[in-house]
Each structure stands twice: as C-alpha cells, then as structure tokens.
Tab-separated table of C-alpha atoms in Angstrom:
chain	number	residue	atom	x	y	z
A	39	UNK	CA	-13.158	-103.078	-58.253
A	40	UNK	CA	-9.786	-104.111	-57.802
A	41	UNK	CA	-8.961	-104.605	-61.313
A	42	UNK	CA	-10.124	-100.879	-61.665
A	43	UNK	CA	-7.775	-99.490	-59.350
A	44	UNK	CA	-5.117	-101.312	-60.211
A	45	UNK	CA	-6.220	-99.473	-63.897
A	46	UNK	CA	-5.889	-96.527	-62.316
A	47	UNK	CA	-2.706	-96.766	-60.220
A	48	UNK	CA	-1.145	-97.751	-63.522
A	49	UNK	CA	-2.065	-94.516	-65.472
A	50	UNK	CA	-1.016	-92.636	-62.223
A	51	UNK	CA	2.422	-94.449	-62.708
A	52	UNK	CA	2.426	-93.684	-66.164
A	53	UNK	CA	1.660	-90.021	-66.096
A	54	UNK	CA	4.546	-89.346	-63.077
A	55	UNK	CA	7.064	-91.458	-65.873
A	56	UNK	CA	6.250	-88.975	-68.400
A	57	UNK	CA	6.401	-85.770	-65.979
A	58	UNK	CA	9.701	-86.953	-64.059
A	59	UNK	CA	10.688	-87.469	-67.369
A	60	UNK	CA	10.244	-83.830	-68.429
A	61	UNK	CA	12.239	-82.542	-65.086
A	62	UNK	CA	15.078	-84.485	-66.166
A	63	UNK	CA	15.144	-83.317	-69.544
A	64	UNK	CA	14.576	-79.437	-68.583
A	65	UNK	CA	17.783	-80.121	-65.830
A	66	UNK	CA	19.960	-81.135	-67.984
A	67	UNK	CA	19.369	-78.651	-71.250
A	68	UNK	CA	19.228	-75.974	-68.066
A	69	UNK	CA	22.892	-76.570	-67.140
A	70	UNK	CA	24.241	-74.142	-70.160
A	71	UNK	CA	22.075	-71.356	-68.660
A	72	UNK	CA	23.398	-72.263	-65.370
A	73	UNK	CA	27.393	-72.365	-65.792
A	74	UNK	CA	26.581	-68.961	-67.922
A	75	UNK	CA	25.481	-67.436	-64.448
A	76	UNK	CA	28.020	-69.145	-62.472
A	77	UNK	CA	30.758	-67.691	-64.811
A	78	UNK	CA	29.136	-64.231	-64.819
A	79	UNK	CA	28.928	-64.243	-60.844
A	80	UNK	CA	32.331	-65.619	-60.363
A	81	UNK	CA	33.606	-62.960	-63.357
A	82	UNK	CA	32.144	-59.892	-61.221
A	83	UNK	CA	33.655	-61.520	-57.941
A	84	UNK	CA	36.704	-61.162	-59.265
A	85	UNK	CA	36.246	-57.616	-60.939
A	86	UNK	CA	34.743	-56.140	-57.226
A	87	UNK	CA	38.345	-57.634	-55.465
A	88	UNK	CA	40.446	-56.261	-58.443
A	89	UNK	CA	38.690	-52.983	-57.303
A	90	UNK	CA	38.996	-53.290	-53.822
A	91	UNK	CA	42.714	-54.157	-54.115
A	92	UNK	CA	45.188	-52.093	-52.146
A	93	UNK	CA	48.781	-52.206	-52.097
A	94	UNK	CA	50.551	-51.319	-48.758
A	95	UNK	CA	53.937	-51.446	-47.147
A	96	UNK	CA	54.800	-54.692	-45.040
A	97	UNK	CA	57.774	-52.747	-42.775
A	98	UNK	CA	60.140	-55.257	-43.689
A	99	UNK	CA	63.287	-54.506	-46.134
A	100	UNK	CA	63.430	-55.114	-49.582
A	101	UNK	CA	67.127	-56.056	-49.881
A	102	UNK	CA	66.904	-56.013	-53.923
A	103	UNK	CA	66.795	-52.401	-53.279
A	104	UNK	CA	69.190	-51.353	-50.667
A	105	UNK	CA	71.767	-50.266	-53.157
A	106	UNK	CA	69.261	-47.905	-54.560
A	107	UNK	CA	68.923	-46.389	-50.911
A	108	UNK	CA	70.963	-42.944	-52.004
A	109	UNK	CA	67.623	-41.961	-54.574
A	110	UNK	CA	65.246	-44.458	-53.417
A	111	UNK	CA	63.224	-43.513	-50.001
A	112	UNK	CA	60.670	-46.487	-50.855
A	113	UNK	CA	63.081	-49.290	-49.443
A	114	UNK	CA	60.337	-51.677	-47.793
A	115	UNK	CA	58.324	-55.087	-49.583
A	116	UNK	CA	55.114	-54.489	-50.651
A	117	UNK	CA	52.008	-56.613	-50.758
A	118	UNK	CA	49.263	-56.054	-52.383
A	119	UNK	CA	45.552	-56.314	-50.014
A	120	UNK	CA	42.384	-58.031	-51.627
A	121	UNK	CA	39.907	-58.133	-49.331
A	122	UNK	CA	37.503	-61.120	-48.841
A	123	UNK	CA	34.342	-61.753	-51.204
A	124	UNK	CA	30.943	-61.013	-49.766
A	125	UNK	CA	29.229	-64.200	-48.774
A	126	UNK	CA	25.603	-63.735	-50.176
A	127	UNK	CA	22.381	-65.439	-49.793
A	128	UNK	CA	19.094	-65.754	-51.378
A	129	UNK	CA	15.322	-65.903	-50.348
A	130	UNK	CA	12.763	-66.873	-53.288
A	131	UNK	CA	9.528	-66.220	-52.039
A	132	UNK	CA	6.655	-67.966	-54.843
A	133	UNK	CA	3.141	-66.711	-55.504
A	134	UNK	CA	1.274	-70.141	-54.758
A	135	UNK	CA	-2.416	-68.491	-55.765
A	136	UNK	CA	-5.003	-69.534	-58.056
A	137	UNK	CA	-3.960	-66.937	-61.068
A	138	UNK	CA	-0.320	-68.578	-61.567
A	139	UNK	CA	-2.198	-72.134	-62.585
A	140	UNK	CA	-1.208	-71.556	-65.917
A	141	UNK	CA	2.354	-70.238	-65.542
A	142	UNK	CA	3.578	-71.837	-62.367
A	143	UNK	CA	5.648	-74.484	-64.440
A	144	UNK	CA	7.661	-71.644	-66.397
A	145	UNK	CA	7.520	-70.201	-62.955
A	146	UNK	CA	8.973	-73.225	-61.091
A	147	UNK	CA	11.664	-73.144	-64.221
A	148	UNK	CA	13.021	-69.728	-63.293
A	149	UNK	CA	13.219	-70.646	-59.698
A	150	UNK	CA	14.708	-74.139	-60.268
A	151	UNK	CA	17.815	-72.391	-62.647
A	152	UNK	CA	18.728	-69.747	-60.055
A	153	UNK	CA	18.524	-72.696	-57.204
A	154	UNK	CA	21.005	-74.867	-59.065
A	155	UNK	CA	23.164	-71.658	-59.230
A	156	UNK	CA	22.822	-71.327	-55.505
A	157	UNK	CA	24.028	-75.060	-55.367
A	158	UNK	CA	27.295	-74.756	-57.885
A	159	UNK	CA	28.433	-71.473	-55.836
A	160	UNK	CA	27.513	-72.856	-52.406
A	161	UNK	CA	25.007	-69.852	-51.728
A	162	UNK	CA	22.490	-70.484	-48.904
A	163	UNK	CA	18.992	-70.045	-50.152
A	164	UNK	CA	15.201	-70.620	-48.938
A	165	UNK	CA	12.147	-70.943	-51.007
A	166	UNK	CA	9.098	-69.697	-48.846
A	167	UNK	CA	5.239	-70.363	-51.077
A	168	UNK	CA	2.548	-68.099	-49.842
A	169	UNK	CA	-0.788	-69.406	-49.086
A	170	UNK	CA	-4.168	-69.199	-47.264
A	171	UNK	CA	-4.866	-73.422	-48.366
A	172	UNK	CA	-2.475	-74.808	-46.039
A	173	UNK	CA	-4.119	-74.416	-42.668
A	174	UNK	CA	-7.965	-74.422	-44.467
A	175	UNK	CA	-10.308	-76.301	-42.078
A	176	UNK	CA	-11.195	-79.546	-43.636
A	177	UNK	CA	-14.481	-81.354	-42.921
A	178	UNK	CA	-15.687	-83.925	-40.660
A	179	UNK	CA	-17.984	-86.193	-42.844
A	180	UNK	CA	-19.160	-87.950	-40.063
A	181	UNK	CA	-19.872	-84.866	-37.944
A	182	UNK	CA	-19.952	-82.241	-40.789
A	183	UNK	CA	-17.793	-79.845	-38.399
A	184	UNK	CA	-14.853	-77.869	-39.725
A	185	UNK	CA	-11.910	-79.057	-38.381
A	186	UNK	CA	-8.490	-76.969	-38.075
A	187	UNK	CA	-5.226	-78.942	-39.427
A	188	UNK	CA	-3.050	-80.774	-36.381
A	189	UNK	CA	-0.188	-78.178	-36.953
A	190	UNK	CA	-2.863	-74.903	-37.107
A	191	UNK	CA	-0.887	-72.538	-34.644
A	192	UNK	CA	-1.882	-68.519	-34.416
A	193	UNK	CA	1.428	-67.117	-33.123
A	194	UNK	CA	0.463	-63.579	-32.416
A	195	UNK	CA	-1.898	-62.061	-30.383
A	196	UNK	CA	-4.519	-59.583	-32.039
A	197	UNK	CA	-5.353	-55.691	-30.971
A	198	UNK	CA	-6.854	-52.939	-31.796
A	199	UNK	CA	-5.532	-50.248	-34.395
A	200	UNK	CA	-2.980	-53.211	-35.539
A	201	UNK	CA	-2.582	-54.708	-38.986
A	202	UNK	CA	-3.768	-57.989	-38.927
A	203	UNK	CA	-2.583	-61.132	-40.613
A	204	UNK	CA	-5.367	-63.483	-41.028
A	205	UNK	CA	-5.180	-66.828	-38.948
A	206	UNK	CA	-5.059	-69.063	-42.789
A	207	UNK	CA	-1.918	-67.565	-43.872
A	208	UNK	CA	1.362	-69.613	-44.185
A	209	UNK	CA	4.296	-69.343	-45.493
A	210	UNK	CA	5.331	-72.713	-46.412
A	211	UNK	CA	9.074	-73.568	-46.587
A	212	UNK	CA	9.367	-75.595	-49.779
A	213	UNK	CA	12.813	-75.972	-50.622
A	214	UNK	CA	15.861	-75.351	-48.394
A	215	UNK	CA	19.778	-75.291	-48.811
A	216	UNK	CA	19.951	-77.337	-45.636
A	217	UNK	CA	19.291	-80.592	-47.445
A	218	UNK	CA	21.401	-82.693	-49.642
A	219	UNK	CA	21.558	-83.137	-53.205
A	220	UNK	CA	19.685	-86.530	-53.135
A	221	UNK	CA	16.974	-85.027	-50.885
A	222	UNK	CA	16.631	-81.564	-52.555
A	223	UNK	CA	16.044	-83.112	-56.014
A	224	UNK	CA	12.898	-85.386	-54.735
A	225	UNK	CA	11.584	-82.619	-53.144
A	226	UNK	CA	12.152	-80.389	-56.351
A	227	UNK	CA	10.106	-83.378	-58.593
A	228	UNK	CA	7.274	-83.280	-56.760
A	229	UNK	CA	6.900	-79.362	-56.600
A	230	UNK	CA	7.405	-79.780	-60.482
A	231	UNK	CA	4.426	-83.144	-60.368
A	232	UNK	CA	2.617	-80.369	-58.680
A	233	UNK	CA	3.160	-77.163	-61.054
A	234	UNK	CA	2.072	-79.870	-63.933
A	235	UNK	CA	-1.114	-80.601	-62.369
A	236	UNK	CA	-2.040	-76.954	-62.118
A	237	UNK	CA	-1.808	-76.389	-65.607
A	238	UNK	CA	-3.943	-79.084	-66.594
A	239	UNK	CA	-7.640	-77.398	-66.052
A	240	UNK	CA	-9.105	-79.996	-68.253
A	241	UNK	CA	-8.932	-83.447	-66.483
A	242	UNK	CA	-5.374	-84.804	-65.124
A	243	UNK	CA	-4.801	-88.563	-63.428
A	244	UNK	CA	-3.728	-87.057	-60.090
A	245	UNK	CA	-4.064	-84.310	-58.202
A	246	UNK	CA	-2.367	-82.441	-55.763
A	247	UNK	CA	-1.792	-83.423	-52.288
A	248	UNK	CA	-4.673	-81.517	-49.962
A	249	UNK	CA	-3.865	-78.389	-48.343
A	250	UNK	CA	-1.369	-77.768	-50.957
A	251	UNK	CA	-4.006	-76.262	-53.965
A	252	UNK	CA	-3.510	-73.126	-55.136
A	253	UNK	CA	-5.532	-70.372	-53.340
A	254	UNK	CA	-5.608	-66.659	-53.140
A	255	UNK	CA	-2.777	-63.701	-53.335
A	256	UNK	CA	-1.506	-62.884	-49.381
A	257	UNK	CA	1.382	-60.884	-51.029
A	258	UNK	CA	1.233	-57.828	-48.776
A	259	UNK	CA	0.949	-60.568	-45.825
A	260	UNK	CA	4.218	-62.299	-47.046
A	261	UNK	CA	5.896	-58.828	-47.061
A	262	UNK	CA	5.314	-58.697	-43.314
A	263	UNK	CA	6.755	-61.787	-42.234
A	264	UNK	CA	9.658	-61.417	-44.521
A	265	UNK	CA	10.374	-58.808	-41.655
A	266	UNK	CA	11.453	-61.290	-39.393
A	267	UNK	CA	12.363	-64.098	-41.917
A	268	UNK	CA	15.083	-62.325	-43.520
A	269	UNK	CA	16.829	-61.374	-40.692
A	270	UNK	CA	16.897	-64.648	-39.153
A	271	UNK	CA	17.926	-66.199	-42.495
A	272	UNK	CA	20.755	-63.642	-42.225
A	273	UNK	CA	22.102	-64.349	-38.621
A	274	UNK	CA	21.449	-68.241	-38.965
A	275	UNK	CA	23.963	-68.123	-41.918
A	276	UNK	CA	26.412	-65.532	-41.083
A	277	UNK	CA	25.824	-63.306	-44.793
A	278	UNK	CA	26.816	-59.925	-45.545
A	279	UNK	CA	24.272	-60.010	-48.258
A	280	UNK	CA	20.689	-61.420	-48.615
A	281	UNK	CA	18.861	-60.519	-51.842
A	282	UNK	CA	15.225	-61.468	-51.689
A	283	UNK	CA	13.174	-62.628	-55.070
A	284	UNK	CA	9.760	-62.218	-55.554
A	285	UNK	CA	8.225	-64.906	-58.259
A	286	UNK	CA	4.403	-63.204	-58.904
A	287	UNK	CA	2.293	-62.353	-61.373
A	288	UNK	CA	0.834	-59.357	-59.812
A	289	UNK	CA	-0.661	-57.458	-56.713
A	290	UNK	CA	-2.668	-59.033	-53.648
C-alpha cells in the first residue's frame, strides 16, 4: 500500500511540474500583449488630459511684456490647467459552471492578461467566481445526513412577492489586488491547476479541491449582488471609475 501511494503522489508531483510549467510559459510569452495594453491605456490617458487642458490667467505680471503694454491688454503669465487622470478600477466576475469545462483555461488566459495589466498600472481589481458548489451539503458517511459547510451563512431574510436568491449561491472572491505579488501568483497557479483539471473529461491524476467543482449558471443571481459589490468596491478604493467584466459563455 504504501509503495502505491507513494506511486501516486509521484505522478501527482509530476503532472503539477508539467502544468506550473505551462503557467510560466503562457506569463511570460503574455507580457508583449500586456505592455501593448499598458501603452494603449497610458497613450489615451494622455490624449483625454491633452483634451481637458485649459489655459488660464495666473493674475501675476508678465514683465517680458510690459513694454508691449501700449497694444497689448493681455499683460498677465499664463499657465496652462490639466486636470488629474481618472483613477479606475476593475471587477471580473467568472462563469464557474459546468458548460465552461472545456474553455475555462482560454478563459482563465483572458482574465490572467487584463489582471497583470491591472498590476503594471496599479488599478485595483477583484475577481468574484459564481457558484451554487461552494456551500453544497456534503455527507455524513457515518450518519448519511447532509451536512451544511462550517462557513454556510444565509444573510437575508426571505418574503413574499420578493426575488429570491437561493441559499447555495456564492460568490467566491478568487483573486484580489489586496495581496502581493508573491501571494497573488500562488493563488493564480492553482486557479490555473484547477482550469486544467476541468478540461480533462477523460481521466486526470488530481482533482479539484471539494466545493470548488464546477456547477450550474447563477448569472442573473450574480447580477444582483453586484448591486451592492460594486459600490462597496468603489467607496473602499476611492475610484471615479469601476468597469465591471463579465467572463461567460452564455445565459443562466
């Protein structure tokens, strides 16, 4: 027995060397793409101040052009106004059902370029997964009783004549600009470990960490709470703008 796990652990070993592997290769050959969108942001930037500039009068004397003062009423410096850039932020919100098996790892490639364009122009960002797998009862097999995850919570009371959000939902909070470098990139492997294993239907040497499997499409029910989670994102990080990306392959 032990030699057989010890079989085992060492193909599980081998497969996360050949998938980590990937990542790195796909980060670096993504950085062109990347600086391409940090120049075009930064390009546009500068276009919207040129725009926006304004030139006004600062009240104080322009000596230079005091002896022009018998044909010249415009005697006073100028300076020209460019206001501020918009601080912006971004919310990626992930289709984490059963249908996006297949494409979640050109999926999680999309995401993972415009989050490494958040990083390089210090834009705040959130990546929310929707899912009804995450608080799924899991079974006693000594008692054979459903029992409800440690962190199940139902924060809203239900009535009559209201929409409903069904006690399984989550939103699970999967990357965040809050962390560092070093952290953000372990947590963006193992999303990617994960993304691999869903498009292997035939047979892989690991699987995905419980309560994370895909599951079905709560769209409409991530559109509620994005109600509340956008503002809050906004306020927490004092933005002008907050643009809000969808990453689905269809309707709930």
């Amino acid at each position: 027995i032990d030699a057989w796990f010890n079989h085992q652990k060492k193909q599980i070993e081998c497969v996360f060397d050949v998938t980590d592997g990937e990542f790195v290769k796909f980060k670096r050959n993504a950085q062109k793409e990347v600086n391409y969108l940090v120049k075009e942001f930064e390009c546009r930037k500068a276009a919207d101040s040129y725009a926006r500039a304004t030139t006004a009068r600062t009240g104080v004397l322009d000596t230079s052009k005091l002896h022009t003062y018998k044909y010249n009423e415009d005697l006073f410096r100028k300076v020209s106004v460019i206001p501020d850039g918009k601080n912006h932020g971004l919310i990626f919100v992930l289709d984490w059902s059963g249908s996006m098996s297949r494409v979640m790892l050109d999926t999680i490639k999309q995401l993972y370029n415009l989050i490494w364009f958040c990083k390089k122009v210090s834009i705040p960002f959130e990546v929310y997964a929707f899912t009804n797998e995450w608080k799924k009862p899991e079974i006693n097999y000594e008692t054979q009783e459903l029992v409800k995850p440690a962190d199940w919570t139902c924060s809203y009371e239900k009535k009559e004549n209201l929409l409903a959000v069904h006690e399984q939902f989550s939103m699970m909070n999967l990357l965040t600009s809050k962390t560092n470098g070093k952290q953000l990139e372990h947590q963006m492997i193992n999303i990617w470990r994960c993304a691999k294993a869903f498009g292997n239907f035939y047979g892989s040497h690991y699987s995905v960490p419980t309560r994370l499997g895909l599951s079905g499409t709560p769209l409409n029910e991530a559109f509620v709470c994005l109600h509340q989670i956008l503002p809050q994102f906004q306020k927490e990080n004092k933005l002008q703008k907050v643009q809000c990306i969808v990453l689905t392959d269809g309707e709930a």
